[in-house]
Structures are given as C-alpha cells and as structure tokens.
GROMACS .gro file of C-alpha atoms in nm:
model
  343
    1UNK     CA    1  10.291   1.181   6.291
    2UNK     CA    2  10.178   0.813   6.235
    3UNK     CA    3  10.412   0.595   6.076
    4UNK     CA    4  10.284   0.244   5.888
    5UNK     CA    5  10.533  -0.025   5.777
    6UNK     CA    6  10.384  -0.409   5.758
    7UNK     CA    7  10.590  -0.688   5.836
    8UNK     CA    8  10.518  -0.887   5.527
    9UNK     CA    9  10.709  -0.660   5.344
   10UNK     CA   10  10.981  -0.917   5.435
   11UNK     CA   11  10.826  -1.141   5.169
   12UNK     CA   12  11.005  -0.992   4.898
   13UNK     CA   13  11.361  -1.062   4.939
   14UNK     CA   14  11.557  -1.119   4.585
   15UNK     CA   15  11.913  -1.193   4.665
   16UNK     CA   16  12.062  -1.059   4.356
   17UNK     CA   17  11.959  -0.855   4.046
   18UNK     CA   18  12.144  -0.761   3.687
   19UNK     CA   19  12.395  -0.469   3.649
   20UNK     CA   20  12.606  -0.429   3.373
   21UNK     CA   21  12.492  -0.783   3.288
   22UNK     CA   22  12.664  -0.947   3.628
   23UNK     CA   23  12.427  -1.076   3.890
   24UNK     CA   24  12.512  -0.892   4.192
   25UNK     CA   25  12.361  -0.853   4.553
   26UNK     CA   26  12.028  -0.661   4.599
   27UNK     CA   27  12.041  -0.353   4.776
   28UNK     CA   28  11.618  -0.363   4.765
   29UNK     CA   29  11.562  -0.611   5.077
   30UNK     CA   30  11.416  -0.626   5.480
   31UNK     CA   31  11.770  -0.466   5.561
   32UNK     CA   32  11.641  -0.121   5.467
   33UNK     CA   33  11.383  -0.125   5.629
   34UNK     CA   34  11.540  -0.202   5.928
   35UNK     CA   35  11.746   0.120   5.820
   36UNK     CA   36  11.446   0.327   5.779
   37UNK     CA   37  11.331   0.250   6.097
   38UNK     CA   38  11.608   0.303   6.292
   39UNK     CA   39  11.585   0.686   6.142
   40UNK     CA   40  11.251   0.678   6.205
   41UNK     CA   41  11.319   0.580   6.598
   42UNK     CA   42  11.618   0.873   6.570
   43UNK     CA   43  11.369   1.127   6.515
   44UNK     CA   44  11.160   1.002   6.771
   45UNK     CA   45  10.884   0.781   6.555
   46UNK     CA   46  10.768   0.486   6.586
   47UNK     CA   47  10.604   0.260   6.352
   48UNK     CA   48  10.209   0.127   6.311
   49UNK     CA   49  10.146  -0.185   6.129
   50UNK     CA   50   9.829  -0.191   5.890
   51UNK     CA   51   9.527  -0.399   5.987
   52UNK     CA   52   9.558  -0.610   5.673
   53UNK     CA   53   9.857  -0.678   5.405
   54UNK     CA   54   9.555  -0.697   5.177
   55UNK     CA   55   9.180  -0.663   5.110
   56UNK     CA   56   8.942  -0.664   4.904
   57UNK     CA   57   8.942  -0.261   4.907
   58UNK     CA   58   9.317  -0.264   4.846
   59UNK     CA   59   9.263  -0.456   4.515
   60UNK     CA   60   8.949  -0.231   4.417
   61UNK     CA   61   9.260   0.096   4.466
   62UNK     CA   62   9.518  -0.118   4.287
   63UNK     CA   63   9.303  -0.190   3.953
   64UNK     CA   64   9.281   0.187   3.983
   65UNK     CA   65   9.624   0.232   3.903
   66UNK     CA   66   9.742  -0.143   3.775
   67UNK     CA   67   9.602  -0.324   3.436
   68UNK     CA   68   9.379  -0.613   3.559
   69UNK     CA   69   9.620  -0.869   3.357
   70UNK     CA   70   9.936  -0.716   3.541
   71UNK     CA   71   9.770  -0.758   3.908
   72UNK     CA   72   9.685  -1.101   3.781
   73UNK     CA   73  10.057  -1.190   3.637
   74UNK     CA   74  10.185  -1.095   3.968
   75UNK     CA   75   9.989  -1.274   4.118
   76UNK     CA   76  10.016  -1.656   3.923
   77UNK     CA   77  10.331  -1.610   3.727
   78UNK     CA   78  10.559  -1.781   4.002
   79UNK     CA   79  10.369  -2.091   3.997
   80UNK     CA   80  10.337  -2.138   3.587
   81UNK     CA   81  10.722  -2.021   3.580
   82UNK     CA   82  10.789  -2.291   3.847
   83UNK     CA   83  10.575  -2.575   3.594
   84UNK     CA   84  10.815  -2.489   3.322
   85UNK     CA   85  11.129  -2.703   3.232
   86UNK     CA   86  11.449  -2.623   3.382
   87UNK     CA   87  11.316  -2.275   3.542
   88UNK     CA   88  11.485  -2.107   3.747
   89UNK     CA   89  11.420  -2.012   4.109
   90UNK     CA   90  11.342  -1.664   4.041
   91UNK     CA   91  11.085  -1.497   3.805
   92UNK     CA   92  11.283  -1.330   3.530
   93UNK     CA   93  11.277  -1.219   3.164
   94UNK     CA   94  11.509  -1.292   2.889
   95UNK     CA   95  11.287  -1.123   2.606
   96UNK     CA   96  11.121  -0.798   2.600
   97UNK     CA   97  10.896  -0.642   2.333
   98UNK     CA   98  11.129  -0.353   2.235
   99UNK     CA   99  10.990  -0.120   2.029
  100UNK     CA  100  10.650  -0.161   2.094
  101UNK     CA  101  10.505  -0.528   2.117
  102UNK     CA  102  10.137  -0.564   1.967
  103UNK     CA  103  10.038  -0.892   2.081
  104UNK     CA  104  10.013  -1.002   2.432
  105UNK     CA  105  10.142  -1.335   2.506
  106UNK     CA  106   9.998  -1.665   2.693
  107UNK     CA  107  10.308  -1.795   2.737
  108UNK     CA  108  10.496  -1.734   3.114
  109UNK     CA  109  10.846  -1.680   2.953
  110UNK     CA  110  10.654  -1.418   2.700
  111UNK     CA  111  10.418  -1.233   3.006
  112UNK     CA  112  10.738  -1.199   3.235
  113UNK     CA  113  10.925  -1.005   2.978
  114UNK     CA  114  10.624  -0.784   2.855
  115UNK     CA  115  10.583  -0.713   3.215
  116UNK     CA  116  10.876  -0.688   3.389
  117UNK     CA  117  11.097  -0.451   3.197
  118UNK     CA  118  11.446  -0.445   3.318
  119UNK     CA  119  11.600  -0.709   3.517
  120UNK     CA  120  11.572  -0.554   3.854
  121UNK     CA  121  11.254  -0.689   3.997
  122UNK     CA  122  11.319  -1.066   3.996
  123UNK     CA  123  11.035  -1.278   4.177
  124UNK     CA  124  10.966  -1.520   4.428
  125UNK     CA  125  10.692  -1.731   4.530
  126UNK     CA  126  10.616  -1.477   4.813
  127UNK     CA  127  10.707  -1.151   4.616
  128UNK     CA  128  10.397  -1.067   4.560
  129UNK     CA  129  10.241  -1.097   4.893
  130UNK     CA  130  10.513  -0.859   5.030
  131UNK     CA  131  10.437  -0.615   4.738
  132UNK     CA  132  10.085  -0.593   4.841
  133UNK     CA  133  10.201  -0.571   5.243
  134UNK     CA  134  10.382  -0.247   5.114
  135UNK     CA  135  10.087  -0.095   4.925
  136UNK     CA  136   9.879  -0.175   5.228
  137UNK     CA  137  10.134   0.042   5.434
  138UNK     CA  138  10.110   0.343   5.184
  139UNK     CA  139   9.702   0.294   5.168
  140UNK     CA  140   9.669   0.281   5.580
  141UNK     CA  141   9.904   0.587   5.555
  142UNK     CA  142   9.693   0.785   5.299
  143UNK     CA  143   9.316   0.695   5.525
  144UNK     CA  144   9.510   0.832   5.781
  145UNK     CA  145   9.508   1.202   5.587
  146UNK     CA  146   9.219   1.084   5.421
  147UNK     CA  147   9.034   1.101   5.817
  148UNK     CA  148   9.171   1.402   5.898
  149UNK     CA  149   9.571   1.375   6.028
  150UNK     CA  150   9.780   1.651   5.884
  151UNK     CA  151  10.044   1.432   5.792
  152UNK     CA  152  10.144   1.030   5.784
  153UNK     CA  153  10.435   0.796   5.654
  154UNK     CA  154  10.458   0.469   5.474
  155UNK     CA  155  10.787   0.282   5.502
  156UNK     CA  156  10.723   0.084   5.193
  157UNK     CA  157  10.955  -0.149   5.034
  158UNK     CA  158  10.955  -0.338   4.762
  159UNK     CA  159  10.944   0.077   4.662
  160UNK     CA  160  10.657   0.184   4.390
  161UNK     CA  161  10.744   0.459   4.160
  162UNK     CA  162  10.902   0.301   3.856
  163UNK     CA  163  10.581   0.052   3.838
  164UNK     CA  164  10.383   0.126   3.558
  165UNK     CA  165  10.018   0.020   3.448
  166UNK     CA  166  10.139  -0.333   3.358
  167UNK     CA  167  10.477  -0.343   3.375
  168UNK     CA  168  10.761  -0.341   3.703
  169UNK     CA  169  11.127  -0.224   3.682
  170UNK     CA  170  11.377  -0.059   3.891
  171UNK     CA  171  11.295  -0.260   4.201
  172UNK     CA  172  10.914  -0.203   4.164
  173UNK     CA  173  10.648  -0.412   4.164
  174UNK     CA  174  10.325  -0.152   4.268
  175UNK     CA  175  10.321   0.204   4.234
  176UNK     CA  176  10.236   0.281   4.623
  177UNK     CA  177  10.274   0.649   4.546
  178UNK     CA  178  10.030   0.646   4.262
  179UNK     CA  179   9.811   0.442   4.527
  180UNK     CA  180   9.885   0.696   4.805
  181UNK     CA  181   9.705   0.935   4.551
  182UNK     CA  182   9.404   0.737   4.461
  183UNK     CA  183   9.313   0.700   4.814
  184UNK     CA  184   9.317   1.119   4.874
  185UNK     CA  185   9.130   1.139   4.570
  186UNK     CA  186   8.850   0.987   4.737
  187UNK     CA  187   8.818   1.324   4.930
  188UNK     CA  188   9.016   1.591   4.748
  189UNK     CA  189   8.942   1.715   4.399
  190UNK     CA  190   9.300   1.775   4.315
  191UNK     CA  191   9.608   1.606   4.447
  192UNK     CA  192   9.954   1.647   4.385
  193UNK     CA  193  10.276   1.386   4.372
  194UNK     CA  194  10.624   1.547   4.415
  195UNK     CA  195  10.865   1.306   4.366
  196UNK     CA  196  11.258   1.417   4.513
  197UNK     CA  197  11.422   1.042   4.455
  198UNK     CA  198  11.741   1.032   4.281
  199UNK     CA  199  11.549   0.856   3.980
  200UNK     CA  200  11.267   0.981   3.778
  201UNK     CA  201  10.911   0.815   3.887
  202UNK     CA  202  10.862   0.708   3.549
  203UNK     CA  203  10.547   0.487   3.655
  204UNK     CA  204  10.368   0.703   3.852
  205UNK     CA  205  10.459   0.934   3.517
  206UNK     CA  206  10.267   0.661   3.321
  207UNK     CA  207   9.971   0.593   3.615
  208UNK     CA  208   9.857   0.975   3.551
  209UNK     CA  209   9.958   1.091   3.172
  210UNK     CA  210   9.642   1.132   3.015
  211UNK     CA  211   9.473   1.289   3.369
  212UNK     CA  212   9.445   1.604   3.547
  213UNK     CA  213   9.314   1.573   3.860
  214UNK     CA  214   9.652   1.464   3.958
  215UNK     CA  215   9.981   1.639   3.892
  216UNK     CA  216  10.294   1.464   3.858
  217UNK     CA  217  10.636   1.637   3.933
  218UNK     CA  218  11.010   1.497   3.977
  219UNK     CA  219  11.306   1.629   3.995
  220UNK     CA  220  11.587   1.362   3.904
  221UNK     CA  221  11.929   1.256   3.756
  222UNK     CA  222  11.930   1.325   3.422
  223UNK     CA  223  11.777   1.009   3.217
  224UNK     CA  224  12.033   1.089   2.908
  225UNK     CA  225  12.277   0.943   3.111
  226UNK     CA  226  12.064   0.736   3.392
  227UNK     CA  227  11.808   0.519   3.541
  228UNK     CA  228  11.556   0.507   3.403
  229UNK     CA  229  11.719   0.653   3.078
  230UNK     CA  230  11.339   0.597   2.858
  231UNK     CA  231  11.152   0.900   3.055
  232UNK     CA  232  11.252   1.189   3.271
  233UNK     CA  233  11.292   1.450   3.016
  234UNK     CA  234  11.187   1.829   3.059
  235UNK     CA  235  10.972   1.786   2.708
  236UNK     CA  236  10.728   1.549   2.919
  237UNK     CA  237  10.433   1.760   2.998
  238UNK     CA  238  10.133   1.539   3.012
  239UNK     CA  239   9.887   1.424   2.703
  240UNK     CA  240   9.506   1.507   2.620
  241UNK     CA  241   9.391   1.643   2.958
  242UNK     CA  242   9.705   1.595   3.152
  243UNK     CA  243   9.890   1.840   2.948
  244UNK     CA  244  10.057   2.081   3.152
  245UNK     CA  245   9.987   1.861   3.475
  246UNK     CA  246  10.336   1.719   3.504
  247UNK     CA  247  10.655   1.859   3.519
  248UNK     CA  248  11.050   1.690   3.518
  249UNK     CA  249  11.336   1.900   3.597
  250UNK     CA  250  11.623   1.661   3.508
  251UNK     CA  251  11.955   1.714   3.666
  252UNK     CA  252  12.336   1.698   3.568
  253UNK     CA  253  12.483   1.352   3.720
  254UNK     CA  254  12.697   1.452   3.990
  255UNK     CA  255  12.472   1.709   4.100
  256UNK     CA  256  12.480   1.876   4.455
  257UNK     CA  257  12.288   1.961   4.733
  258UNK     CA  258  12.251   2.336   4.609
  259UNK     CA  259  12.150   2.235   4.303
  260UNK     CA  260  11.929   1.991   4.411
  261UNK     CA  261  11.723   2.266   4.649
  262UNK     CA  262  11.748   2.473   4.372
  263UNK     CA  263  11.538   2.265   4.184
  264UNK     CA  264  11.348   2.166   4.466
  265UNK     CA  265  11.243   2.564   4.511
  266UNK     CA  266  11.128   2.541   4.126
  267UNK     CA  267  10.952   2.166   4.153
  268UNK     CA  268  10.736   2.382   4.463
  269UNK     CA  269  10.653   2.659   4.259
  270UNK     CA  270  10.459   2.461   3.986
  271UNK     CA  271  10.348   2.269   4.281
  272UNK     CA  272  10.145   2.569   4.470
  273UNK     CA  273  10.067   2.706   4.065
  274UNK     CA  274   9.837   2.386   4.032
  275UNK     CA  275   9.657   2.464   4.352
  276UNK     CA  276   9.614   2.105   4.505
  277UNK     CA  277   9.424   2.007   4.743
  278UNK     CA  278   9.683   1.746   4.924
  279UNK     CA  279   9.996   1.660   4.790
  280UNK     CA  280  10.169   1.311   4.820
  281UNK     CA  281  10.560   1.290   4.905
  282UNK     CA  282  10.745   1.039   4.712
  283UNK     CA  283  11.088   1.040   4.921
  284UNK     CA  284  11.364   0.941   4.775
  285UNK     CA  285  11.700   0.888   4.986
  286UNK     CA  286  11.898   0.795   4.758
  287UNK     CA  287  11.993   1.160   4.648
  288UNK     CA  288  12.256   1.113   4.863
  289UNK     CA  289  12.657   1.076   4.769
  290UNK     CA  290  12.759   0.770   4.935
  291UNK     CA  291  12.424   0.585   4.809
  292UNK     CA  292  12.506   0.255   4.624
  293UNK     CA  293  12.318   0.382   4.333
  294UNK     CA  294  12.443   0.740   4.349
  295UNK     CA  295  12.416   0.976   4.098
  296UNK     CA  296  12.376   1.261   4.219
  297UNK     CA  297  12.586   1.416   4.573
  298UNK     CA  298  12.341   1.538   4.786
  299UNK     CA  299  12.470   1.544   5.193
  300UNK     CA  300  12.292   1.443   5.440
  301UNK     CA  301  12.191   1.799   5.601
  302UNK     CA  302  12.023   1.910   5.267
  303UNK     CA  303  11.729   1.636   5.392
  304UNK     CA  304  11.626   1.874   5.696
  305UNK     CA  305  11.613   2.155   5.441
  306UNK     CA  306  11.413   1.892   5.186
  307UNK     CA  307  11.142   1.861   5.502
  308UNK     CA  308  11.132   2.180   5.629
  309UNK     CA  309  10.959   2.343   5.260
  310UNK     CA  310  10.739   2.013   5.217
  311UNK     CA  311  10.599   2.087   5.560
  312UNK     CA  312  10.577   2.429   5.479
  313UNK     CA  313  10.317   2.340   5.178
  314UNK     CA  314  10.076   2.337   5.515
  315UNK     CA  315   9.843   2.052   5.268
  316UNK     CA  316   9.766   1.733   5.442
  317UNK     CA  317  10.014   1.492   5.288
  318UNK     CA  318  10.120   1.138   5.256
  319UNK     CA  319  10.490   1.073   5.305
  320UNK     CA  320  10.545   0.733   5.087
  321UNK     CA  321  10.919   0.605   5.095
  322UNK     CA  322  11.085   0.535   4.790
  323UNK     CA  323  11.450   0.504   4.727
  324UNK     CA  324  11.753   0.497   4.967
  325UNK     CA  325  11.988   0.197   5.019
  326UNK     CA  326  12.157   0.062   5.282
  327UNK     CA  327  12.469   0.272   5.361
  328UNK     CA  328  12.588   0.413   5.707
  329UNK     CA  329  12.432   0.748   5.646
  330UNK     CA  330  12.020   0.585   5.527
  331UNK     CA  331  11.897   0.603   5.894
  332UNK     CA  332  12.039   0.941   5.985
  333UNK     CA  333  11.908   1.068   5.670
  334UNK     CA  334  11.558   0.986   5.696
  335UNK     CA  335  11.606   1.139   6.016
  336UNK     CA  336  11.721   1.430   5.906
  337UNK     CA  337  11.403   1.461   5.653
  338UNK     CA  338  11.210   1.397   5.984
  339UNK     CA  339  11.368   1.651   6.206
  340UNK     CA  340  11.268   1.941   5.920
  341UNK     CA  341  10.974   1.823   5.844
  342UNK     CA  342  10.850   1.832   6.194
  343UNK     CA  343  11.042   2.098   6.285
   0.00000   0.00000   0.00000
C-alpha cells in the first residue's frame, strides 16, 4: 500500500494552544508525524511525497468542500493580522459570533473569530502553506484509488475533520477527509466516510449535511461531555437529501476497547446498508488511553482488530490520518492498524 506524507506539512507548527483558558504546548506539530512514520516503517511502509503541496486542481477540490471567503482568509489573514497594532505573533480570535452571527465582517480581528471557532488552530505566516501540503497528501492518496490501487494512506497533519465550510477548530484548518471524498467522487457514484477518531468529525458532518451521494458516519466520545460538545449527537441524521445519510453513535467517556468494536460492528452495518461504492477511512488514534486528549480507553491491540473489518469492506479506500498525539504507544499503534489491515 502507498503511503503519501509532504514535507511542508512542517509549516504549520503552533507552539501552544488554549485549554481551560491556559496556553499550553501543542500536541498538533512535525513531532507526530515523525510518530506516524515510525509506525508506518514498523509495519513495513514507507512513505511517498506528493508531486506538488499545491495546484491549481487542489484549489478547484478545496472550493468543493471550503467557502471561497474561508480559502481566501486562510490564505491573507496572517499578513492583515500582522498590519494591525500591537498583534500578536499568532493568528487568533478573541470574539466569536455565538449564536448565530448575520453579518460577515471586513475587519481581521472580526474574520478570525467568525472563522476560527475555538482557540485551537492558532496561525502562522506559513500555516497555511503546510495546511495545503497536507490536503495535497490526502488528494495524491485518493488518485491513487481513484487509478485503480485497492488501498492508499495520507499521513496528514495539520488533521482535517473538525474543519468546516468556513470555519477551523480542533486543530483543523482543511477537511482532508471531506477532500479524500471529493476526489473518489470523480469516479464512484457513492462514497462513504467512516470516521473511528476519539472526536466526532463535526466538519466533514457540516461538508456533506444537505447531500447524499456521500454518507457520513462516526463513532465518538460523547459530545455532552466532550470535544467538540456542539455536534456528535445520535439525533443528527442528515437534512433535505442527506437525511438518513449520516449516522453518530456517541460513546460514554471512559469507554473501552469492547465497547468501542462494538460500535465499530454497528458504524459497519449502516456502512454496507448504504451500498457505497468506496469508502474513505478517517483514522483516529487517539482512541487510545494514554492519549493526551483521552477520553475514551481503547488499548493498543483493539487497532489490529479496527484494520482487520475496514479491510474486510473489500471497497477501494483512502486511509486519511486524523487524530493521535504524541505518546510512547502513537507509532506502535498505527502499526497495529497496519498489521490488521494488511493482514
């Protein structure tokens, strides 16, 4: 199986973010994917690097998935932030249009907090340019299915699945999953995204709503009590023509690995129900117990398990990494995805 990961991924690199209102270090930065691809090399992969961190047909897929005014914010809101008085060095909000804003802003300070909507995706000058280098990874890994390979993998970080339309949160900046998906549509009639990260894929919930030529599913930590808390819960089942076409099965914090596969086994069956014609991984790691961001207690083993009935879908698929942060166990888990998925 062909693995892509770009180097300018390395571009985005924010030292800290906010929890609990305390600035504290990052766990979203070029360390995992150093992780990743040490599991990667542990299940005997290596890794391919994209012929471009961006083209012309990468934007064309992007405004696809992403507002027009939200690809352009990314791209020229470090450089009016940086014009202002007194900013700081980093992109980020300290208003948000909660409840609903009706009126789009000018103003930098006002388009960074309709846009980025939690404090977890702080900017740089270069953020955006790694960004793109990670959609690039997930789009070279989804024309690789798209020509005819079984299976492929996109080590992508900044990760995607939080990022909405027009707006970024929980560490993402563009929905590579949702991308992974637009590029199989190009071929396939009906494609399906199964989402097993720790945290609900609330973007790629918002990316596909209103459609159904491409179900949604995610099973997750329950939002009542955790990222992303807004969306995640079983009463979500699509709009207009998407009703029906997406499916959360929320799980008790502290969850294990049997209950985890259990809902796994359930997340399949509506799966094979909608009768897709490709399906598109997004893997979370971060299911896991000793994860920094851990809510639920998956072990390690339950990953080979995870692989082993995603394989045995037998659809050509696009493996797009999502969460999983740097711990002793993030290589060795990604392995252990690897070793039952190719099993």
């Amino acid at each position: 199986m062909k693995c892509f990961y770009h180097l300018d991924q390395e571009f985005h690199a924010p030292p800290t973010f906010l929890l609990r209102g305390q600035p504290v270090p990052s766990p979203e930065g070029p360390v995992r994917a150093e992780l990743l691809t040490q599991g990667l090399a542990n299940a005997g992969l290596t890794l391919t690097a994209p012929r471009e961190a961006d083209s012309p047909t990468l934007r064309k897929r992007l405004e696809k998935i992403h507002t027009p005014r939200y690809l352009t914010f990314l791209d020229t809101i470090y450089a009016r932030w940086q014009a202002l008085p007194d900013a700081a060095e980093f992109v980020a909000p300290n208003i948000h249009p909660c409840g609903g804003g009706h009126h789009y802003p000018r103003h930098p300070i006002g388009q960074a907090g309709w846009h980025l909507h939690d404090m977890a995706c702080p900017l740089s000058a270069t953020s955006f340019q790694g960004a793109l280098a990670s959609a690039a990874s997930a789009e070279a890994a989804a024309e690789e299915v798209l020509n005819g390979a079984p299976a492929a993998y996109a080590l992508c970080r900044p990760p995607g699945h939080h990022a909405g339309p027009e707006r970024a949160g929980g560490f993402c900046l563009l929905n590579n999953s949702a991308l992974a998906a637009t590029v199989l549509r190009e071929r396939f009639a009906k494609v399906a995204i199964i989402d097993v990260d720790l945290h609900h894929g609330n973007g790629t919930q918002d990316i596909f709503y209103h459609r159904r030529d491409v179900w949604t599913g995610s099973l997750h930590a329950d939002p009542s009590d955790f990222y992303p808390f807004f969306w995640g819960g079983a009463d979500e089942e699509g709009f207009d023509e998407g009703v029906g076409a997406n499916v959360n099965l929320p799980l008790p914090v502290g969850s294990d690995e049997v209950v985890y596969l259990d809902a796994l086994a359930v997340l399949i069956d509506h799966l094979q129900r909608y009768e897709p014609d490709a399906v598109v991984v997004a893997l979370g790691l971060d299911a896991h117990k000793d994860d920094p961001l851990a809510g639920l207690t998956v072990e390690t083993e339950a990953f080979i398990e995870v692989g082993k009935r995603l394989a045995a879908l037998a659809l050509p698929m696009v493996i797009v990494q999502e969460g999983g942060y740097p711990t002793e166990h993030l290589s060795a888990n990604l392995a252990a995805f690897m070793q039952g998925f190719t099993a």
